[in-house]
Amino acid sequence: MEQKKQAVKSFYENTHTYLGQDYNIRIRSEIVTAFLADYDTFDSVLDMPCGNGMISLQNASKFNALTLVDFSKNMIKETKANAQKLMVENIQTICSDIFQTNFSDNAFDLVISLGIFAHIENPQRLIDELIRITKPGGLLIIQNTASDHFYGKLIHFYQRIKRKAGKSTYTLNKIPRKWLEKEFLKETKLLNRYDYNQSFLGFSKLFSNEKKYTLTKKLFGDAMNNKNRWLGSDTIYLFQKN
């Protein structure tokens, strides 16, 4: 477990590699913004893991207080720089393991957690933690890549090939869509979702980020008109805690 954790941390410390996938960050940001469009303000918001912070920072006008957590020092550095560029001041940044933050129960009325379930050592513990720190009636925006989707299975097959070739250092978690939904729905209700694919499986270098963004949006539409959902292995959920 510790070896996998360090491999994940090493990948995300290389911000150039992660942020080079910014077409996906752009799509996630647009979906989060669309999910929050009908809400006025939130008193306390958590983005964990926050990456470079842009997804939540771009919505900061709706947040009275924003806490951004990531275990990558370089990502926190990027987050602080982006907050300064966007002139967002109502933030707190924390460089920490997700399970060592010690947030109190019912601490936040909005929790954003994207791009983590495939990498975390204990997905069930993460679900329990995210629900624990969300206020009753509060919102959770969650992303998962479904391992039981045909494209998700292809992703895991591709990862096995990369590991055998020595190009990957750890195994992605297999998180079935039905399992994740069942666990969240024990204590929340589903308000919205957006299904899409974020992976070009070895062909990524053939397309610019702008082209990948255009192709993805053309195939799957936006939050108001999510097309071809059956093709999407990735889902961004909007849950509300009971």
PDB file of N, CA and C in Angstrom, residues 140-215:
ATOM      1  N   LEU A 140     -21.939  16.787  -2.403  1.00  0.00           N
ATOM      2  CA  LEU A 140     -20.665  16.142  -2.728  1.00  0.00           C
ATOM      3  C   LEU A 140     -20.574  16.005  -4.240  1.00  0.00           C
ATOM      4  N   ILE A 141     -19.470  16.467  -4.805  1.00  0.00           N
ATOM      5  CA  ILE A 141     -19.205  16.279  -6.233  1.00  0.00           C
ATOM      6  C   ILE A 141     -18.045  15.300  -6.345  1.00  0.00           C
ATOM      7  N   ILE A 142     -18.328  14.143  -6.918  1.00  0.00           N
ATOM      8  CA  ILE A 142     -17.417  12.999  -6.913  1.00  0.00           C
ATOM      9  C   ILE A 142     -17.182  12.524  -8.342  1.00  0.00           C
ATOM     10  N   GLN A 143     -15.958  12.070  -8.631  1.00  0.00           N
ATOM     11  CA  GLN A 143     -15.668  11.492  -9.952  1.00  0.00           C
ATOM     12  C   GLN A 143     -15.126  10.080  -9.785  1.00  0.00           C
ATOM     13  N   ASN A 144     -15.518   9.207 -10.701  1.00  0.00           N
ATOM     14  CA  ASN A 144     -14.996   7.834 -10.705  1.00  0.00           C
ATOM     15  C   ASN A 144     -14.904   7.307 -12.123  1.00  0.00           C
ATOM     16  N   THR A 145     -13.884   6.473 -12.360  1.00  0.00           N
ATOM     17  CA  THR A 145     -13.770   5.727 -13.609  1.00  0.00           C
ATOM     18  C   THR A 145     -14.253   4.308 -13.337  1.00  0.00           C
ATOM     19  N   ALA A 146     -15.333   3.907 -13.979  1.00  0.00           N
ATOM     20  CA  ALA A 146     -15.985   2.630 -13.687  1.00  0.00           C
ATOM     21  C   ALA A 146     -15.203   1.457 -14.272  1.00  0.00           C
ATOM     22  N   SER A 147     -14.710   0.598 -13.401  1.00  0.00           N
ATOM     23  CA  SER A 147     -13.933  -0.554 -13.860  1.00  0.00           C
ATOM     24  C   SER A 147     -14.807  -1.621 -14.500  1.00  0.00           C
ATOM     25  N   ASP A 148     -16.134  -1.574 -14.247  1.00  0.00           N
ATOM     26  CA  ASP A 148     -17.032  -2.569 -14.825  1.00  0.00           C
ATOM     27  C   ASP A 148     -17.614  -2.124 -16.165  1.00  0.00           C
ATOM     28  N   HIS A 149     -17.274  -0.921 -16.612  1.00  0.00           N
ATOM     29  CA  HIS A 149     -17.672  -0.448 -17.938  1.00  0.00           C
ATOM     30  C   HIS A 149     -16.717  -1.041 -18.967  1.00  0.00           C
ATOM     31  N   PHE A 150     -17.186  -1.293 -20.185  1.00  0.00           N
ATOM     32  CA  PHE A 150     -16.318  -1.944 -21.176  1.00  0.00           C
ATOM     33  C   PHE A 150     -15.067  -1.118 -21.460  1.00  0.00           C
ATOM     34  N   TYR A 151     -15.194   0.213 -21.431  1.00  0.00           N
ATOM     35  CA  TYR A 151     -14.026   1.055 -21.674  1.00  0.00           C
ATOM     36  C   TYR A 151     -13.112   1.071 -20.451  1.00  0.00           C
ATOM     37  N   GLY A 152     -13.717   0.989 -19.257  1.00  0.00           N
ATOM     38  CA  GLY A 152     -12.926   0.880 -18.046  1.00  0.00           C
ATOM     39  C   GLY A 152     -12.093  -0.391 -18.035  1.00  0.00           C
ATOM     40  N   LYS A 153     -12.678  -1.483 -18.517  1.00  0.00           N
ATOM     41  CA  LYS A 153     -11.934  -2.742 -18.616  1.00  0.00           C
ATOM     42  C   LYS A 153     -10.774  -2.606 -19.593  1.00  0.00           C
ATOM     43  N   LEU A 154     -10.998  -1.865 -20.673  1.00  0.00           N
ATOM     44  CA  LEU A 154      -9.939  -1.635 -21.650  1.00  0.00           C
ATOM     45  C   LEU A 154      -8.805  -0.814 -21.044  1.00  0.00           C
ATOM     46  N   ILE A 155      -9.159   0.157 -20.211  1.00  0.00           N
ATOM     47  CA  ILE A 155      -8.146   0.967 -19.528  1.00  0.00           C
ATOM     48  C   ILE A 155      -7.268   0.093 -18.640  1.00  0.00           C
ATOM     49  N   HIS A 156      -7.888  -0.818 -17.885  1.00  0.00           N
ATOM     50  CA  HIS A 156      -7.117  -1.691 -16.995  1.00  0.00           C
ATOM     51  C   HIS A 156      -6.254  -2.665 -17.797  1.00  0.00           C
ATOM     52  N   PHE A 157      -6.751  -3.139 -18.925  1.00  0.00           N
ATOM     53  CA  PHE A 157      -5.947  -4.001 -19.795  1.00  0.00           C
ATOM     54  C   PHE A 157      -4.738  -3.237 -20.321  1.00  0.00           C
ATOM     55  N   TYR A 158      -4.952  -2.001 -20.728  1.00  0.00           N
ATOM     56  CA  TYR A 158      -3.871  -1.147 -21.223  1.00  0.00           C
ATOM     57  C   TYR A 158      -2.839  -0.885 -20.125  1.00  0.00           C
ATOM     58  N   GLN A 159      -3.312  -0.681 -18.887  1.00  0.00           N
ATOM     59  CA  GLN A 159      -2.400  -0.463 -17.770  1.00  0.00           C
ATOM     60  C   GLN A 159      -1.551  -1.696 -17.483  1.00  0.00           C
ATOM     61  N   ARG A 160      -2.136  -2.883 -17.634  1.00  0.00           N
ATOM     62  CA  ARG A 160      -1.366  -4.112 -17.424  1.00  0.00           C
ATOM     63  C   ARG A 160      -0.239  -4.222 -18.447  1.00  0.00           C
ATOM     64  N   ILE A 161      -0.527  -3.869 -19.679  1.00  0.00           N
ATOM     65  CA  ILE A 161       0.505  -3.882 -20.721  1.00  0.00           C
ATOM     66  C   ILE A 161       1.623  -2.905 -20.366  1.00  0.00           C
ATOM     67  N   LYS A 162       1.260  -1.721 -19.894  1.00  0.00           N
ATOM     68  CA  LYS A 162       2.251  -0.713 -19.516  1.00  0.00           C
ATOM     69  C   LYS A 162       3.115  -1.204 -18.357  1.00  0.00           C
ATOM     70  N   ARG A 163       2.500  -1.891 -17.388  1.00  0.00           N
ATOM     71  CA  ARG A 163       3.271  -2.402 -16.255  1.00  0.00           C
ATOM     72  C   ARG A 163       4.264  -3.457 -16.713  1.00  0.00           C
ATOM     73  N   LYS A 164       3.822  -4.344 -17.596  1.00  0.00           N
ATOM     74  CA  LYS A 164       4.717  -5.388 -18.097  1.00  0.00           C
ATOM     75  C   LYS A 164       5.873  -4.793 -18.889  1.00  0.00           C
ATOM     76  N   ALA A 165       5.605  -3.653 -19.516  1.00  0.00           N
ATOM     77  CA  ALA A 165       6.649  -2.972 -20.287  1.00  0.00           C
ATOM     78  C   ALA A 165       7.497  -2.056 -19.407  1.00  0.00           C
ATOM     79  N   GLY A 166       7.184  -2.023 -18.110  1.00  0.00           N
ATOM     80  CA  GLY A 166       7.939  -1.200 -17.177  1.00  0.00           C
ATOM     81  C   GLY A 166       7.626   0.276 -17.254  1.00  0.00           C
ATOM     82  N   LYS A 167       6.465   0.617 -17.816  1.00  0.00           N
ATOM     83  CA  LYS A 167       6.100   2.029 -17.988  1.00  0.00           C
ATOM     84  C   LYS A 167       5.062   2.503 -16.973  1.00  0.00           C
ATOM     85  N   SER A 168       4.699   1.640 -16.063  1.00  0.00           N
ATOM     86  CA  SER A 168       3.751   2.018 -15.017  1.00  0.00           C
ATOM     87  C   SER A 168       4.188   1.351 -13.722  1.00  0.00           C
ATOM     88  N   THR A 169       4.080   2.074 -12.612  1.00  0.00           N
ATOM     89  CA  THR A 169       4.635   1.575 -11.355  1.00  0.00           C
ATOM     90  C   THR A 169       3.592   1.078 -10.359  1.00  0.00           C
ATOM     91  N   TYR A 170       2.324   1.214 -10.667  1.00  0.00           N
ATOM     92  CA  TYR A 170       1.313   0.736  -9.733  1.00  0.00           C
ATOM     93  C   TYR A 170       0.036   0.387 -10.480  1.00  0.00           C
ATOM     94  N   THR A 171      -0.853  -0.295  -9.764  1.00  0.00           N
ATOM     95  CA  THR A 171      -2.105  -0.764 -10.347  1.00  0.00           C
ATOM     96  C   THR A 171      -3.248   0.165  -9.962  1.00  0.00           C
ATOM     97  N   LEU A 172      -4.018   0.592 -10.958  1.00  0.00           N
ATOM     98  CA  LEU A 172      -5.199   1.400 -10.674  1.00  0.00           C
ATOM     99  C   LEU A 172      -6.243   0.557  -9.942  1.00  0.00           C
ATOM    100  N   ASN A 173      -6.945   1.162  -9.007  1.00  0.00           N
ATOM    101  CA  ASN A 173      -8.033   0.463  -8.324  1.00  0.00           C
ATOM    102  C   ASN A 173      -9.153   0.132  -9.298  1.00  0.00           C
ATOM    103  N   LYS A 174      -9.797  -0.983  -9.057  1.00  0.00           N
ATOM    104  CA  LYS A 174     -10.994  -1.326  -9.816  1.00  0.00           C
ATOM    105  C   LYS A 174     -12.212  -0.928  -8.980  1.00  0.00           C
ATOM    106  N   ILE A 175     -12.889   0.118  -9.429  1.00  0.00           N
ATOM    107  CA  ILE A 175     -14.049   0.639  -8.709  1.00  0.00           C
ATOM    108  C   ILE A 175     -15.278   0.492  -9.598  1.00  0.00           C
ATOM    109  N   PRO A 176     -16.081  -0.544  -9.401  1.00  0.00           N
ATOM    110  CA  PRO A 176     -17.291  -0.710 -10.210  1.00  0.00           C
ATOM    111  C   PRO A 176     -18.280   0.433  -9.965  1.00  0.00           C
ATOM    112  N   ARG A 177     -18.923   0.868 -11.014  1.00  0.00           N
ATOM    113  CA  ARG A 177     -19.889   1.971 -10.912  1.00  0.00           C
ATOM    114  C   ARG A 177     -21.012   1.642  -9.930  1.00  0.00           C
ATOM    115  N   LYS A 178     -21.566   0.438 -10.040  1.00  0.00           N
ATOM    116  CA  LYS A 178     -22.693   0.068  -9.183  1.00  0.00           C
ATOM    117  C   LYS A 178     -22.292   0.040  -7.716  1.00  0.00           C
ATOM    118  N   TRP A 179     -21.074  -0.423  -7.435  1.00  0.00           N
ATOM    119  CA  TRP A 179     -20.616  -0.474  -6.047  1.00  0.00           C
ATOM    120  C   TRP A 179     -20.493   0.928  -5.473  1.00  0.00           C
ATOM    121  N   LEU A 180     -19.830   1.831  -6.198  1.00  0.00           N
ATOM    122  CA  LEU A 180     -19.634   3.189  -5.698  1.00  0.00           C
ATOM    123  C   LEU A 180     -20.968   3.894  -5.465  1.00  0.00           C
ATOM    124  N   GLU A 181     -21.876   3.756  -6.427  1.00  0.00           N
ATOM    125  CA  GLU A 181     -23.186   4.399  -6.280  1.00  0.00           C
ATOM    126  C   GLU A 181     -23.938   3.837  -5.078  1.00  0.00           C
ATOM    127  N   LYS A 182     -23.877   2.518  -4.907  1.00  0.00           N
ATOM    128  CA  LYS A 182     -24.575   1.875  -3.779  1.00  0.00           C
ATOM    129  C   LYS A 182     -24.044   2.397  -2.444  1.00  0.00           C
ATOM    130  N   GLU A 183     -22.724   2.536  -2.337  1.00  0.00           N
ATOM    131  CA  GLU A 183     -22.128   2.988  -1.081  1.00  0.00           C
ATOM    132  C   GLU A 183     -22.486   4.441  -0.777  1.00  0.00           C
ATOM    133  N   PHE A 184     -22.449   5.305  -1.775  1.00  0.00           N
ATOM    134  CA  PHE A 184     -22.814   6.702  -1.542  1.00  0.00           C
ATOM    135  C   PHE A 184     -24.303   6.849  -1.234  1.00  0.00           C
ATOM    136  N   LEU A 185     -25.124   6.072  -1.933  1.00  0.00           N
ATOM    137  CA  LEU A 185     -26.573   6.222  -1.780  1.00  0.00           C
ATOM    138  C   LEU A 185     -27.104   5.678  -0.459  1.00  0.00           C
ATOM    139  N   LYS A 186     -26.246   5.059   0.334  1.00  0.00           N
ATOM    140  CA  LYS A 186     -26.650   4.663   1.680  1.00  0.00           C
ATOM    141  C   LYS A 186     -26.929   5.884   2.547  1.00  0.00           C
ATOM    142  N   GLU A 187     -26.216   6.993   2.268  1.00  0.00           N
ATOM    143  CA  GLU A 187     -26.361   8.191   3.103  1.00  0.00           C
ATOM    144  C   GLU A 187     -26.554   9.469   2.297  1.00  0.00           C
ATOM    145  N   THR A 188     -26.770   9.333   0.993  1.00  0.00           N
ATOM    146  CA  THR A 188     -26.990  10.508   0.149  1.00  0.00           C
ATOM    147  C   THR A 188     -28.071  10.196  -0.885  1.00  0.00           C
ATOM    148  N   LYS A 189     -28.447  11.203  -1.624  1.00  0.00           N
ATOM    149  CA  LYS A 189     -29.290  11.004  -2.801  1.00  0.00           C
ATOM    150  C   LYS A 189     -28.594  11.621  -4.007  1.00  0.00           C
ATOM    151  N   LEU A 190     -28.851  11.066  -5.176  1.00  0.00           N
ATOM    152  CA  LEU A 190     -28.219  11.532  -6.407  1.00  0.00           C
ATOM    153  C   LEU A 190     -29.042  12.665  -7.015  1.00  0.00           C
ATOM    154  N   LEU A 191     -28.392  13.806  -7.248  1.00  0.00           N
ATOM    155  CA  LEU A 191     -29.061  14.956  -7.852  1.00  0.00           C
ATOM    156  C   LEU A 191     -28.760  15.098  -9.342  1.00  0.00           C
ATOM    157  N   ASN A 192     -27.541  14.722  -9.739  1.00  0.00           N
ATOM    158  CA  ASN A 192     -27.150  14.892 -11.137  1.00  0.00           C
ATOM    159  C   ASN A 192     -25.922  14.035 -11.420  1.00  0.00           C
ATOM    160  N   ARG A 193     -25.634  13.835 -12.702  1.00  0.00           N
ATOM    161  CA  ARG A 193     -24.435  13.095 -13.103  1.00  0.00           C
ATOM    162  C   ARG A 193     -24.080  13.456 -14.537  1.00  0.00           C
ATOM    163  N   TYR A 194     -22.808  13.266 -14.864  1.00  0.00           N
ATOM    164  CA  TYR A 194     -22.323  13.493 -16.229  1.00  0.00           C
ATOM    165  C   TYR A 194     -21.376  12.355 -16.575  1.00  0.00           C
ATOM    166  N   ASP A 195     -21.664  11.653 -17.677  1.00  0.00           N
ATOM    167  CA  ASP A 195     -20.856  10.510 -18.105  1.00  0.00           C
ATOM    168  C   ASP A 195     -20.055  10.872 -19.347  1.00  0.00           C
ATOM    169  N   TYR A 196     -18.767  10.498 -19.333  1.00  0.00           N
ATOM    170  CA  TYR A 196     -17.891  10.785 -20.471  1.00  0.00           C
ATOM    171  C   TYR A 196     -16.664   9.886 -20.404  1.00  0.00           C
ATOM    172  N   ASN A 197     -15.767  10.025 -21.367  1.00  0.00           N
ATOM    173  CA  ASN A 197     -14.472   9.346 -21.333  1.00  0.00           C
ATOM    174  C   ASN A 197     -13.369  10.381 -21.344  1.00  0.00           C
ATOM    175  N   GLN A 198     -12.309  10.121 -20.563  1.00  0.00           N
ATOM    176  CA  GLN A 198     -11.196  11.052 -20.501  1.00  0.00           C
ATOM    177  C   GLN A 198      -9.924  10.485 -21.126  1.00  0.00           C
ATOM    178  N   SER A 199      -9.945   9.242 -21.560  1.00  0.00           N
ATOM    179  CA  SER A 199      -8.718   8.586 -21.995  1.00  0.00           C
ATOM    180  C   SER A 199      -8.690   8.343 -23.495  1.00  0.00           C
ATOM    181  N   PHE A 200      -7.512   8.571 -24.080  1.00  0.00           N
ATOM    182  CA  PHE A 200      -7.314   8.271 -25.499  1.00  0.00           C
ATOM    183  C   PHE A 200      -6.405   7.049 -25.684  1.00  0.00           C
ATOM    184  N   LEU A 201      -6.056   6.378 -24.584  1.00  0.00           N
ATOM    185  CA  LEU A 201      -5.375   5.076 -24.579  1.00  0.00           C
ATOM    186  C   LEU A 201      -4.248   4.935 -25.606  1.00  0.00           C
ATOM    187  N   GLY A 202      -3.168   5.656 -25.360  1.00  0.00           N
ATOM    188  CA  GLY A 202      -1.998   5.510 -26.207  1.00  0.00           C
ATOM    189  C   GLY A 202      -1.977   6.413 -27.416  1.00  0.00           C
ATOM    190  N   PHE A 203      -3.119   7.038 -27.714  1.00  0.00           N
ATOM    191  CA  PHE A 203      -3.193   7.926 -28.877  1.00  0.00           C
ATOM    192  C   PHE A 203      -3.204   9.397 -28.471  1.00  0.00           C
ATOM    193  N   SER A 204      -3.000   9.647 -27.186  1.00  0.00           N
ATOM    194  CA  SER A 204      -3.121  11.004 -26.670  1.00  0.00           C
ATOM    195  C   SER A 204      -2.177  11.978 -27.361  1.00  0.00           C
ATOM    196  N   LYS A 205      -0.966  11.509 -27.680  1.00  0.00           N
ATOM    197  CA  LYS A 205       0.030  12.398 -28.279  1.00  0.00           C
ATOM    198  C   LYS A 205      -0.308  12.781 -29.714  1.00  0.00           C
ATOM    199  N   LEU A 206      -1.282  12.090 -30.307  1.00  0.00           N
ATOM    200  CA  LEU A 206      -1.668  12.398 -31.685  1.00  0.00           C
ATOM    201  C   LEU A 206      -2.584  13.612 -31.760  1.00  0.00           C
ATOM    202  N   PHE A 207      -3.141  14.020 -30.607  1.00  0.00           N
ATOM    203  CA  PHE A 207      -4.104  15.115 -30.589  1.00  0.00           C
ATOM    204  C   PHE A 207      -3.651  16.212 -29.634  1.00  0.00           C
ATOM    205  N   SER A 208      -3.922  17.438 -29.994  1.00  0.00           N
ATOM    206  CA  SER A 208      -3.678  18.552 -29.084  1.00  0.00           C
ATOM    207  C   SER A 208      -4.734  18.533 -27.987  1.00  0.00           C
ATOM    208  N   ASN A 209      -4.467  19.243 -26.893  1.00  0.00           N
ATOM    209  CA  ASN A 209      -5.462  19.329 -25.826  1.00  0.00           C
ATOM    210  C   ASN A 209      -6.762  19.934 -26.329  1.00  0.00           C
ATOM    211  N   GLU A 210      -6.663  20.920 -27.209  1.00  0.00           N
ATOM    212  CA  GLU A 210      -7.862  21.557 -27.744  1.00  0.00           C
ATOM    213  C   GLU A 210      -8.676  20.566 -28.567  1.00  0.00           C
ATOM    214  N   LYS A 211      -7.977  19.726 -29.352  1.00  0.00           N
ATOM    215  CA  LYS A 211      -8.670  18.731 -30.173  1.00  0.00           C
ATOM    216  C   LYS A 211      -9.327  17.675 -29.295  1.00  0.00           C
ATOM    217  N   LYS A 212      -8.629  17.235 -28.254  1.00  0.00           N
ATOM    218  CA  LYS A 212      -9.200  16.238 -27.347  1.00  0.00           C
ATOM    219  C   LYS A 212     -10.429  16.797 -26.630  1.00  0.00           C
ATOM    220  N   TYR A 213     -10.345  18.045 -26.248  1.00  0.00           N
ATOM    221  CA  TYR A 213     -11.492  18.702 -25.614  1.00  0.00           C
ATOM    222  C   TYR A 213     -12.674  18.762 -26.579  1.00  0.00           C
ATOM    223  N   THR A 214     -12.414  19.184 -27.812  1.00  0.00           N
ATOM    224  CA  THR A 214     -13.476  19.317 -28.814  1.00  0.00           C
ATOM    225  C   THR A 214     -14.123  17.975 -29.115  1.00  0.00           C
ATOM    226  N   LEU A 215     -13.306  16.928 -29.281  1.00  0.00           N
ATOM    227  CA  LEU A 215     -13.829  15.598 -29.575  1.00  0.00           C
ATOM    228  C   LEU A 215     -14.684  15.066 -28.425  1.00  0.00           C
TER     229      LEU A 215
END
